[in-house]
XYZ file of N, CA and C in Angstrom:
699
model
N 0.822 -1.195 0.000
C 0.000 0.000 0.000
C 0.865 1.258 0.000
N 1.738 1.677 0.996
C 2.980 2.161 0.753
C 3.349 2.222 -0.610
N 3.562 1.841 -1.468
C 4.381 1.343 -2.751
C 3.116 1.942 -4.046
N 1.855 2.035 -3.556
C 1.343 2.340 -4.333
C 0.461 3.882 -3.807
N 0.705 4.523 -2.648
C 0.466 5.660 -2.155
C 1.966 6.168 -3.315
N 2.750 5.679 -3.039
C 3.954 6.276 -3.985
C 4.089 6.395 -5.484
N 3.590 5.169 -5.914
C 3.565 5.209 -7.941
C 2.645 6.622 -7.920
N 1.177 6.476 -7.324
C -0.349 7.176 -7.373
C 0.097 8.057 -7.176
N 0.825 8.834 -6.383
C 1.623 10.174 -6.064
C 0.391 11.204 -6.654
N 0.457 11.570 -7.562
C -0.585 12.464 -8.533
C -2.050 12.760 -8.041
N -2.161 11.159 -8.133
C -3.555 10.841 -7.945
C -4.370 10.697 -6.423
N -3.299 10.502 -5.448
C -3.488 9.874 -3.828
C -3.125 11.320 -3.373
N -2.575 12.551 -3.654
C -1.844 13.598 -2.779
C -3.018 14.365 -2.756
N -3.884 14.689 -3.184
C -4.956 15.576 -2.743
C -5.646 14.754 -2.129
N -5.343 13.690 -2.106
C -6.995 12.766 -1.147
C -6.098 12.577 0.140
N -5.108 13.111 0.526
C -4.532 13.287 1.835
C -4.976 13.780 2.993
N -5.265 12.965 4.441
C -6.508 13.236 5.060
C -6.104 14.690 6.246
N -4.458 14.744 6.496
C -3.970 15.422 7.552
C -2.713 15.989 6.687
N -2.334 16.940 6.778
C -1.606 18.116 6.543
C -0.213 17.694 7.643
N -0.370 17.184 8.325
C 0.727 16.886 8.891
C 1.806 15.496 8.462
N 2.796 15.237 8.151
C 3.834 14.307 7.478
C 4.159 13.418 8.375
N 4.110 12.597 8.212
C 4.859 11.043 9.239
C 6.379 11.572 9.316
N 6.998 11.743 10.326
C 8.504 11.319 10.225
C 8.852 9.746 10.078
N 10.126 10.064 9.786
C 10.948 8.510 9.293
C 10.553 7.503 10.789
N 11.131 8.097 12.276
C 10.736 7.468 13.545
C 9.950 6.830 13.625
N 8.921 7.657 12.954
C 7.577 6.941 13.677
C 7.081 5.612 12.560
N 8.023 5.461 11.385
C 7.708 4.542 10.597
C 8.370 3.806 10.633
N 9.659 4.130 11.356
C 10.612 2.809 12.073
C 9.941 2.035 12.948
N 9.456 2.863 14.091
C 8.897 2.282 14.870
C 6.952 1.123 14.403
N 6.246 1.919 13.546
C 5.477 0.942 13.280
C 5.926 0.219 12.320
N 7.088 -0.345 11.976
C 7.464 -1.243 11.114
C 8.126 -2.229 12.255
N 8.842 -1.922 13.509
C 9.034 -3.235 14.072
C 7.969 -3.603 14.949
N 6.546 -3.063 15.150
C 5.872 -3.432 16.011
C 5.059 -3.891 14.896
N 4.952 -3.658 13.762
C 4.425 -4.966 12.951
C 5.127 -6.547 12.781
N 6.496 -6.158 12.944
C 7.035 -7.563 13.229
C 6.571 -8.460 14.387
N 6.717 -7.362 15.353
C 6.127 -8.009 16.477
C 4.899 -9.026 16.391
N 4.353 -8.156 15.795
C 2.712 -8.530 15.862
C 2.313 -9.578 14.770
N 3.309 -9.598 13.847
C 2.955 -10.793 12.815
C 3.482 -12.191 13.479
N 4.737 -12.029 14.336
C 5.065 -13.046 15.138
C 4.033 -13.595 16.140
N 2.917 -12.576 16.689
C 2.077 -12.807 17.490
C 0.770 -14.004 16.646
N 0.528 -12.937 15.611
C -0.450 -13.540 14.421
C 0.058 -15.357 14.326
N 1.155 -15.148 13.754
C 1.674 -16.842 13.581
C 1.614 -17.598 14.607
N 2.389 -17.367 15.431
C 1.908 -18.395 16.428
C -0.104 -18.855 16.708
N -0.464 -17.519 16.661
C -2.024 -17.791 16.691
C -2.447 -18.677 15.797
N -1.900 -18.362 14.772
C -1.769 -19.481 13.524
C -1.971 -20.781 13.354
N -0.676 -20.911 14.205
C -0.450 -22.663 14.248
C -0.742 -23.265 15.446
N -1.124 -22.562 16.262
C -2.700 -23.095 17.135
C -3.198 -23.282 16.637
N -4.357 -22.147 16.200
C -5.456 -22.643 15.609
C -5.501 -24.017 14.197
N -4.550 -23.563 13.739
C -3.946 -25.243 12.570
C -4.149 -26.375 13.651
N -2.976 -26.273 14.681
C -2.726 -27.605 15.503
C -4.169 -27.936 16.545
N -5.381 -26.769 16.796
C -6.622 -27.279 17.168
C -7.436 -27.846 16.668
N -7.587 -27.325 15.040
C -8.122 -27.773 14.101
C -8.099 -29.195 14.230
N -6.810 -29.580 13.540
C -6.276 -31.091 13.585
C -6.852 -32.344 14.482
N -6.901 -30.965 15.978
C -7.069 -32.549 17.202
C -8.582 -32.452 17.310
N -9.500 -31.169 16.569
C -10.716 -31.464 16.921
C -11.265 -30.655 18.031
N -10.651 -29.364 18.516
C -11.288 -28.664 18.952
C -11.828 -27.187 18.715
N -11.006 -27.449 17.185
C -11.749 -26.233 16.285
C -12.632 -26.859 14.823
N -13.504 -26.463 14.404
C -14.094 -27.257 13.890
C -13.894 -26.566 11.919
N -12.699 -26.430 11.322
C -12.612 -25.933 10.324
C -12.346 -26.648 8.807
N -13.392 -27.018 7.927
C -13.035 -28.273 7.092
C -12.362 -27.430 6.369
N -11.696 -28.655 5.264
C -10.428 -28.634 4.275
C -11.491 -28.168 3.416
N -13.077 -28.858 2.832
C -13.659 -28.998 1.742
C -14.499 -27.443 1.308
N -14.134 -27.717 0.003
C -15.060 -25.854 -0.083
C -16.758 -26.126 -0.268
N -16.786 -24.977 0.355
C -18.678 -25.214 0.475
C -19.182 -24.393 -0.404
N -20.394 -24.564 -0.713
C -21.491 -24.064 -1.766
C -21.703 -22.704 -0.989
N -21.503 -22.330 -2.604
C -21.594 -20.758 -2.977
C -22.223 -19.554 -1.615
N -23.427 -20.363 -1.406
C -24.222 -19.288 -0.767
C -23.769 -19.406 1.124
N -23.299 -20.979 1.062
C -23.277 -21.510 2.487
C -21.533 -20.877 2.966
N -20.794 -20.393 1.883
C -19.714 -19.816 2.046
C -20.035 -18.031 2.277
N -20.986 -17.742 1.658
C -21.309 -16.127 2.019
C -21.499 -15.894 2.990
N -22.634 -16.877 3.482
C -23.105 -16.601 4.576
C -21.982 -16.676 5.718
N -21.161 -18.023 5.585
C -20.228 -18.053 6.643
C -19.185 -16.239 6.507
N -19.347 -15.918 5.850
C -18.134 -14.902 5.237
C -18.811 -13.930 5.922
N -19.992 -12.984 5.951
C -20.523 -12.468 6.431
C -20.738 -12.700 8.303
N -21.094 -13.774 8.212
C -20.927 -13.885 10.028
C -19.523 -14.026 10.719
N -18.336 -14.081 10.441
C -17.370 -13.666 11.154
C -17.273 -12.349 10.872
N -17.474 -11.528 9.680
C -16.926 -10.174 9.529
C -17.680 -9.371 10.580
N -18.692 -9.988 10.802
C -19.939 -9.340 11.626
C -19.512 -9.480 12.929
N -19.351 -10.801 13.330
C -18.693 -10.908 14.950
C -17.371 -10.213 14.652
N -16.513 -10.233 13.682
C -15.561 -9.545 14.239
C -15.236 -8.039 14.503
N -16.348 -7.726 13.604
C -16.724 -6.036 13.545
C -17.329 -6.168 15.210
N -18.246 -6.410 15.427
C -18.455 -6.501 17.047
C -17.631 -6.443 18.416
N -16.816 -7.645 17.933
C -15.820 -7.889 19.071
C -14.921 -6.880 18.667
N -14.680 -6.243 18.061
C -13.316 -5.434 17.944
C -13.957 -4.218 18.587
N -15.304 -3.381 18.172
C -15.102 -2.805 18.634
C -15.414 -2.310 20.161
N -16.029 -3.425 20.984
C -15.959 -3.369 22.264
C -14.528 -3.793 22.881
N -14.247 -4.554 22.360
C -12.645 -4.587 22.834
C -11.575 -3.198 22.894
N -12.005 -2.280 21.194
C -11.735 -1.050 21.306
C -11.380 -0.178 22.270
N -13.026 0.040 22.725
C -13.644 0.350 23.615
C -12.536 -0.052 24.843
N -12.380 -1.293 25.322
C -12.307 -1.639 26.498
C -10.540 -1.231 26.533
N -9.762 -1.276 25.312
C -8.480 -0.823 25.638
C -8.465 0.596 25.711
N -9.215 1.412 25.274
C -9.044 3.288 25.975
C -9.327 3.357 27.165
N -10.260 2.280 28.311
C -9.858 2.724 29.610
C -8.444 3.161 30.249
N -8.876 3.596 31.227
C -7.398 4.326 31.665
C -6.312 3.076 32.078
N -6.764 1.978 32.932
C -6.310 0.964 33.038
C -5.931 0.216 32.266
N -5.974 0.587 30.785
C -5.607 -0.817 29.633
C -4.879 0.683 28.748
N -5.261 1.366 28.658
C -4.603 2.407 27.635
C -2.698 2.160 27.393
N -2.305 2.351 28.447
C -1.206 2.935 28.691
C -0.571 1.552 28.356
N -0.831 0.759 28.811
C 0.081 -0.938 28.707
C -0.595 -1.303 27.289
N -1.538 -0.880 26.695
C -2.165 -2.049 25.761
C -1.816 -1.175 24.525
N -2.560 0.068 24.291
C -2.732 0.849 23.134
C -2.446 1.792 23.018
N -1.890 2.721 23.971
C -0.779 3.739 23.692
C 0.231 3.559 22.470
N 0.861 2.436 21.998
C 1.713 2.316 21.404
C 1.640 2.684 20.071
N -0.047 2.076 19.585
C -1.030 1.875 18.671
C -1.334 3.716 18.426
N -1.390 4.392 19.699
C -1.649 5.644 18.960
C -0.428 6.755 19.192
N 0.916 6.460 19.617
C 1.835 7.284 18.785
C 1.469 7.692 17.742
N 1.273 7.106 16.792
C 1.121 6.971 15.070
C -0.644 8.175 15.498
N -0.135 9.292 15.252
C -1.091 10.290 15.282
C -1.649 10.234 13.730
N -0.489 10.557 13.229
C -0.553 10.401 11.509
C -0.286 9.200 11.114
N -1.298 8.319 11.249
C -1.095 7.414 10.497
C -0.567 6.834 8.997
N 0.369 5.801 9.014
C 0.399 5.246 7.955
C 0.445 3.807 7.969
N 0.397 3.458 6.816
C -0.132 1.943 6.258
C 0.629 1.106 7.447
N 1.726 1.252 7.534
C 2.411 -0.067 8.146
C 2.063 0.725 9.965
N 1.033 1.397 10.503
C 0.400 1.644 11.576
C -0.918 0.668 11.311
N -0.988 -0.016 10.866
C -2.067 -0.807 11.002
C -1.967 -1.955 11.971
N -0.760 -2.686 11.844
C -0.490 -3.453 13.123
C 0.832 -3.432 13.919
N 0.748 -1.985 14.200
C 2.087 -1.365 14.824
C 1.676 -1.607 16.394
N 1.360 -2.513 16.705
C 0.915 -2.822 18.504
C 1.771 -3.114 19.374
N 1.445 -2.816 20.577
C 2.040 -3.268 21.984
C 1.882 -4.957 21.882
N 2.460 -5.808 22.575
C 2.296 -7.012 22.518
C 1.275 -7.572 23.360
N 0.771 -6.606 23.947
C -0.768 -7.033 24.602
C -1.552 -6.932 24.047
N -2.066 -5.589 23.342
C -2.837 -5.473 21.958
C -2.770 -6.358 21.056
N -1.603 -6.825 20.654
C -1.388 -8.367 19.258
C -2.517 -8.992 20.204
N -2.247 -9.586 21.709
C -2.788 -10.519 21.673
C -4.124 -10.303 21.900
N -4.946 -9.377 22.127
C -6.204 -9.566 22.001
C -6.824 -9.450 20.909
N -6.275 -8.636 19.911
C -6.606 -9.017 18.419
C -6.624 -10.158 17.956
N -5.789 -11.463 18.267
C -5.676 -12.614 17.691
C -6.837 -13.274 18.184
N -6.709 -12.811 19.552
C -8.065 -14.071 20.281
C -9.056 -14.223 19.619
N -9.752 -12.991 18.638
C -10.934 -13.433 17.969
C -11.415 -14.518 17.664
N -9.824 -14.931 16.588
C -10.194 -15.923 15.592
C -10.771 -17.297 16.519
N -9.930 -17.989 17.068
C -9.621 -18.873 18.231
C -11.721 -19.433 19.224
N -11.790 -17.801 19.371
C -12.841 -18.112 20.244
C -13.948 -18.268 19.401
N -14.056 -17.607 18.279
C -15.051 -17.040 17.304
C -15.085 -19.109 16.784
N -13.957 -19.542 16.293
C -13.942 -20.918 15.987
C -14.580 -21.987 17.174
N -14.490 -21.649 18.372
C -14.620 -22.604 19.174
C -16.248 -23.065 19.355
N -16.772 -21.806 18.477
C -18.644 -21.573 18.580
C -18.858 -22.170 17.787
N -18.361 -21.809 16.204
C -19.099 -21.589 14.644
C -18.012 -22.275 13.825
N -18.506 -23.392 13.090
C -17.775 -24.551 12.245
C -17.548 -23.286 11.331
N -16.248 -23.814 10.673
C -16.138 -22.731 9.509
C -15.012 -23.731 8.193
N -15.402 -23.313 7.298
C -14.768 -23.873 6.027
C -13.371 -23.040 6.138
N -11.980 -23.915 5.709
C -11.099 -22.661 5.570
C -10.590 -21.936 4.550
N -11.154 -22.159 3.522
C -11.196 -20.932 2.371
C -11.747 -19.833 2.679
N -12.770 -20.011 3.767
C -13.660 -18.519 3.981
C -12.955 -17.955 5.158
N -12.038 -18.889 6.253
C -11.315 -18.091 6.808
C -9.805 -17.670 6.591
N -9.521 -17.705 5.295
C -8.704 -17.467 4.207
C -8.964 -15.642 3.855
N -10.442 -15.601 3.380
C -10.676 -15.000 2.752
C -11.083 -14.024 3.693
N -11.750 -14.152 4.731
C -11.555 -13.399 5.844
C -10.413 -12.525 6.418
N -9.393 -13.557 6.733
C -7.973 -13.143 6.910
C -7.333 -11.574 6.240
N -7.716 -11.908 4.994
C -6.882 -11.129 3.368
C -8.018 -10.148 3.456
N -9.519 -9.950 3.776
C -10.260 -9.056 4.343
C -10.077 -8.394 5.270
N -9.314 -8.826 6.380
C -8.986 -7.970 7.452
C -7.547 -7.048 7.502
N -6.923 -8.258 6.881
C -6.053 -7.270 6.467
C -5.677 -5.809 5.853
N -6.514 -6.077 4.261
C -7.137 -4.954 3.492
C -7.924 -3.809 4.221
N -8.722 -4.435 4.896
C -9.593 -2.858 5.523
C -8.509 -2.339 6.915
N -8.227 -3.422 7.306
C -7.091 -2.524 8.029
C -5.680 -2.048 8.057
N -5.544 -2.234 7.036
C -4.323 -0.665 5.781
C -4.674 -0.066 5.752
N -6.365 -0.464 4.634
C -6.877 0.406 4.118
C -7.236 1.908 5.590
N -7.568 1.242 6.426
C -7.876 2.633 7.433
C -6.782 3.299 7.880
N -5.306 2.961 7.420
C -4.475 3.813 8.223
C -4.066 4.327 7.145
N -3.990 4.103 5.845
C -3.354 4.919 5.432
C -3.330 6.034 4.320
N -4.106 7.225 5.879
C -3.685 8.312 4.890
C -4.122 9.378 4.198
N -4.884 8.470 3.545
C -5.614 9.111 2.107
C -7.096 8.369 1.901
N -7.666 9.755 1.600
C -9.308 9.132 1.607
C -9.643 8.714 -0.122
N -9.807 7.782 -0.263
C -9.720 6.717 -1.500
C -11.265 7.112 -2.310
N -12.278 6.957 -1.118
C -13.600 6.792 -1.301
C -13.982 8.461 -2.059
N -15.492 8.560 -2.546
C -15.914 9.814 -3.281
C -16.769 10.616 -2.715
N -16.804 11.828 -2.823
C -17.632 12.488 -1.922
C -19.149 12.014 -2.082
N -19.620 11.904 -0.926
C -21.221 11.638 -0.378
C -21.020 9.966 0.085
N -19.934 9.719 -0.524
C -19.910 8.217 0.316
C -20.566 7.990 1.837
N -20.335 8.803 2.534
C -20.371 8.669 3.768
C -22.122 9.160 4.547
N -22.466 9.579 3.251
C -23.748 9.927 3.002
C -25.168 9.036 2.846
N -24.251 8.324 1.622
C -25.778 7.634 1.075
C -25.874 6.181 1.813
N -26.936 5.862 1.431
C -27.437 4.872 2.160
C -26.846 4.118 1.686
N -26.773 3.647 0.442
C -25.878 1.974 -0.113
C -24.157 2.060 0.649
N -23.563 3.085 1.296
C -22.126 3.094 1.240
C -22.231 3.742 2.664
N -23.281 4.456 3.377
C -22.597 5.188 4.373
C -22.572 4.417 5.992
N -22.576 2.926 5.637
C -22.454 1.837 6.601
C -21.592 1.447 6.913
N -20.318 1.938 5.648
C -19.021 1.002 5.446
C -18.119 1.984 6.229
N -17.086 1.935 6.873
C -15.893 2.883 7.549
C -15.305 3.385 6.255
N -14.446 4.771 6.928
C -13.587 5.192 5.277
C -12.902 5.224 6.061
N -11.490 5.980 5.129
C -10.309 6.046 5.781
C -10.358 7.051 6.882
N -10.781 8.278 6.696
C -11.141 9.322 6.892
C -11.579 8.492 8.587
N -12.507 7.306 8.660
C -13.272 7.626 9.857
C -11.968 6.931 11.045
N -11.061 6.469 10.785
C -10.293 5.794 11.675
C -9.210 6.884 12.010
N -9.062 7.587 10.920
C -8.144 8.711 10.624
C -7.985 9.474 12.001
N -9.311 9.988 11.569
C -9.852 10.908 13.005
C -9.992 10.014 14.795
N -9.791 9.057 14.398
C -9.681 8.223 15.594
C -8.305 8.231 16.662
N -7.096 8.852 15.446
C -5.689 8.136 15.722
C -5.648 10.310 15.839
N -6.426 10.795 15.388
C -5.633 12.179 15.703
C -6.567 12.771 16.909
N -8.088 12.182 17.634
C -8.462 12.838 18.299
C -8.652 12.237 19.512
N -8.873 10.555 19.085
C -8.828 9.671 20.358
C -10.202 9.476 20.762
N -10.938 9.789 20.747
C -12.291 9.430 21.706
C -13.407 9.278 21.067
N -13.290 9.205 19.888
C -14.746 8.865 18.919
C -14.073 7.697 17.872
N -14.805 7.230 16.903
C -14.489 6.205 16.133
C -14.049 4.874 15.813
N -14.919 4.307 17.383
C -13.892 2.640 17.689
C -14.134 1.946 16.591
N -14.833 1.751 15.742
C -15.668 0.649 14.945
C -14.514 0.385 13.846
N -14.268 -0.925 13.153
C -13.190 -1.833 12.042
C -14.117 -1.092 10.797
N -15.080 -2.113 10.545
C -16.111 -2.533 8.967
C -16.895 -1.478 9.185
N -17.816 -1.300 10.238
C -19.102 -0.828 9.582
C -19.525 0.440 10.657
N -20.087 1.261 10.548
C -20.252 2.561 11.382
C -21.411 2.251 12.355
N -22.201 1.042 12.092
C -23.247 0.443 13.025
C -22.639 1.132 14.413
N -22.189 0.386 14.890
C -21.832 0.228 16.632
C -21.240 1.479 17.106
N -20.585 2.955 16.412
C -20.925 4.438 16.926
C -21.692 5.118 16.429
N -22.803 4.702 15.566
C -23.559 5.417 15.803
C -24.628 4.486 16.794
N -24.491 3.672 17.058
C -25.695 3.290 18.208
C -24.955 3.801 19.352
N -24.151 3.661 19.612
C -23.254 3.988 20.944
C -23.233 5.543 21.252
N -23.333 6.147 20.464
C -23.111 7.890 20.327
C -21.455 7.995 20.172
N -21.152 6.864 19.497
C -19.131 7.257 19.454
C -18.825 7.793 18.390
N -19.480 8.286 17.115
C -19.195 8.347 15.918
C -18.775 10.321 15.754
N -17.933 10.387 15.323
C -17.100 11.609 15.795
C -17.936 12.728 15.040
N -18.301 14.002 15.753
C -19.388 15.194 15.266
C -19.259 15.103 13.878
N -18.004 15.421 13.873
C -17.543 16.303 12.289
C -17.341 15.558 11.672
N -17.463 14.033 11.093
C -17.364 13.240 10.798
C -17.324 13.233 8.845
N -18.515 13.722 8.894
C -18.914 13.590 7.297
C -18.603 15.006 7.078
N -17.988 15.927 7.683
C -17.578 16.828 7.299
C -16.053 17.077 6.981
N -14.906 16.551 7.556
C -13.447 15.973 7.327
C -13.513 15.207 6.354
N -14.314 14.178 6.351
C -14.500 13.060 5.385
C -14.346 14.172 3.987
N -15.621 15.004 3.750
C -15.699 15.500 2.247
C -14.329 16.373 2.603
N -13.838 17.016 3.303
C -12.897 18.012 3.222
C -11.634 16.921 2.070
N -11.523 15.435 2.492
C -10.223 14.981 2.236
C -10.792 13.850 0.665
N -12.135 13.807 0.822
C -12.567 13.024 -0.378
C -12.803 13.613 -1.650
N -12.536 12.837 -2.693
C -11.994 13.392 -4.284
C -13.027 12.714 -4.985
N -13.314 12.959 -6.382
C -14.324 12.286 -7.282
C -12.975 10.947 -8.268
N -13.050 10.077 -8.180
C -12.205 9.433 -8.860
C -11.505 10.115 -10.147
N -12.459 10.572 -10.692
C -12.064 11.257 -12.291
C -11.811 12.362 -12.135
N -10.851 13.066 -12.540
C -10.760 14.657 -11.875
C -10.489 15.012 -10.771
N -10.142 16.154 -10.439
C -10.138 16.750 -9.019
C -10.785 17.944 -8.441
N -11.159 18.509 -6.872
C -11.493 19.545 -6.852
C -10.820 20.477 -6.591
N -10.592 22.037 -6.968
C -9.741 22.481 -7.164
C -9.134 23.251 -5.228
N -9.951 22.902 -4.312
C -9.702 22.943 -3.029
C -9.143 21.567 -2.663
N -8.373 21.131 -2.968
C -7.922 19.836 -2.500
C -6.066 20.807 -2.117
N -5.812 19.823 -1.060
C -4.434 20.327 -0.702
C -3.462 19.741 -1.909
N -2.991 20.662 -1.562
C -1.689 20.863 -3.055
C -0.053 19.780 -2.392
């Protein structure tokens, strides 16, 4: 993502969400706390592989029919949109902040490789999802494949940067369910509104969903084709 914030140069620099520049530091630093955290991921890994195996996770080899794979695809994104963001939630107490997710919000200005720039307590409650979420709900593992490479994607996609999406996105009804970049953005520069991964459900039921929300959003969002001529230079 990095690599292509860079070719796009042209095209990604007005959809830039903060006026303020990452230093090199702070991209040192979320580049080894992604190591960290992918080391965390793997091991979660080959648990969940080595539970599988003995039968206390219930995940077949065989691919399932079309619709019985959506559906599975849809109900983890859903629990995991859930659990993340009460977990969110539960690491900004004052008691979990400082040891868990402080680390997570150095990265004021986010970028891409701030997506899993964590404390090693944070890795691990992110991983637990998978683990517990399996111990309920049989799952095929192409769909938790595809899950995986889903979570991944939307969570780049929220750190880095640049608002991708078009103005009124955040507006209309077919699209204004989905998170933009813009909404996590404002999460990492103000702190107290915007827990939610996927979907804007759970602040706006909660009252967490940040005032100015759809108003930053259009400030940093572009029409794919063209540009507007108030876009930062």
């Amino acid at each position: 993502m990095t690599l292509l914030l860079w070719i796009a140069a042209r095209w990604t620099r007005p959809r830039r969400i903060q006026s303020r520049t990452p230093e090199w530091e702070q991209k040192r630093r979320e580049f080894g706390n992604s190591l960290v955290t992918v080391g965390i991921f793997a091991v979660n890994g080959i648990g969940i592989f080595a539970g599988a195996r003995a039968g206390i996770f219930h995940v077949s080899d065989a691919l399932p029919a079309w619709w019985l794979g959506l559906l599975e695809f849809a109900a983890i994104v859903l629990a995991h949109d859930a659990y993340f963001y009460w977990m969110h939630r539960g690491l900004h107490a004052r008691a979990m902040f400082r040891i868990a997710h402080l680390e997570h919000h150095k990265s004021r200005t986010p970028t891409p490789w701030a997506a899993y720039s964590f404390a090693p307590l944070e890795g691990g409650f992110e991983a637990m999802f998978m683990p517990i979420f399996l111990l309920f709900v049989p799952m095929h593992a192409v769909v938790v494949i595809a899950f995986v490479l889903h979570q991944i994607s939307r969570n780049v996609l929220g750190h880095m940067g640049h608002e991708l999406a078009w103005p009124g996105f955040t507006r209309s009804r077919w699209t204004g369910w989905l998170t933009t970049t813009t909404h996590h953005d404002l999460h990492h520069s103000q702190g107290r509104y915007n827990f939610g991964l996927y979907f804007t459900w759970w602040d706006r039921w909660m009252g967490t969903e940040h005032p100015l929300y759809h108003d930053a959003f259009e400030t940093a969002a572009q029409p794919w084709f063209g540009r507007r001529k108030d876009a930062i230079a």
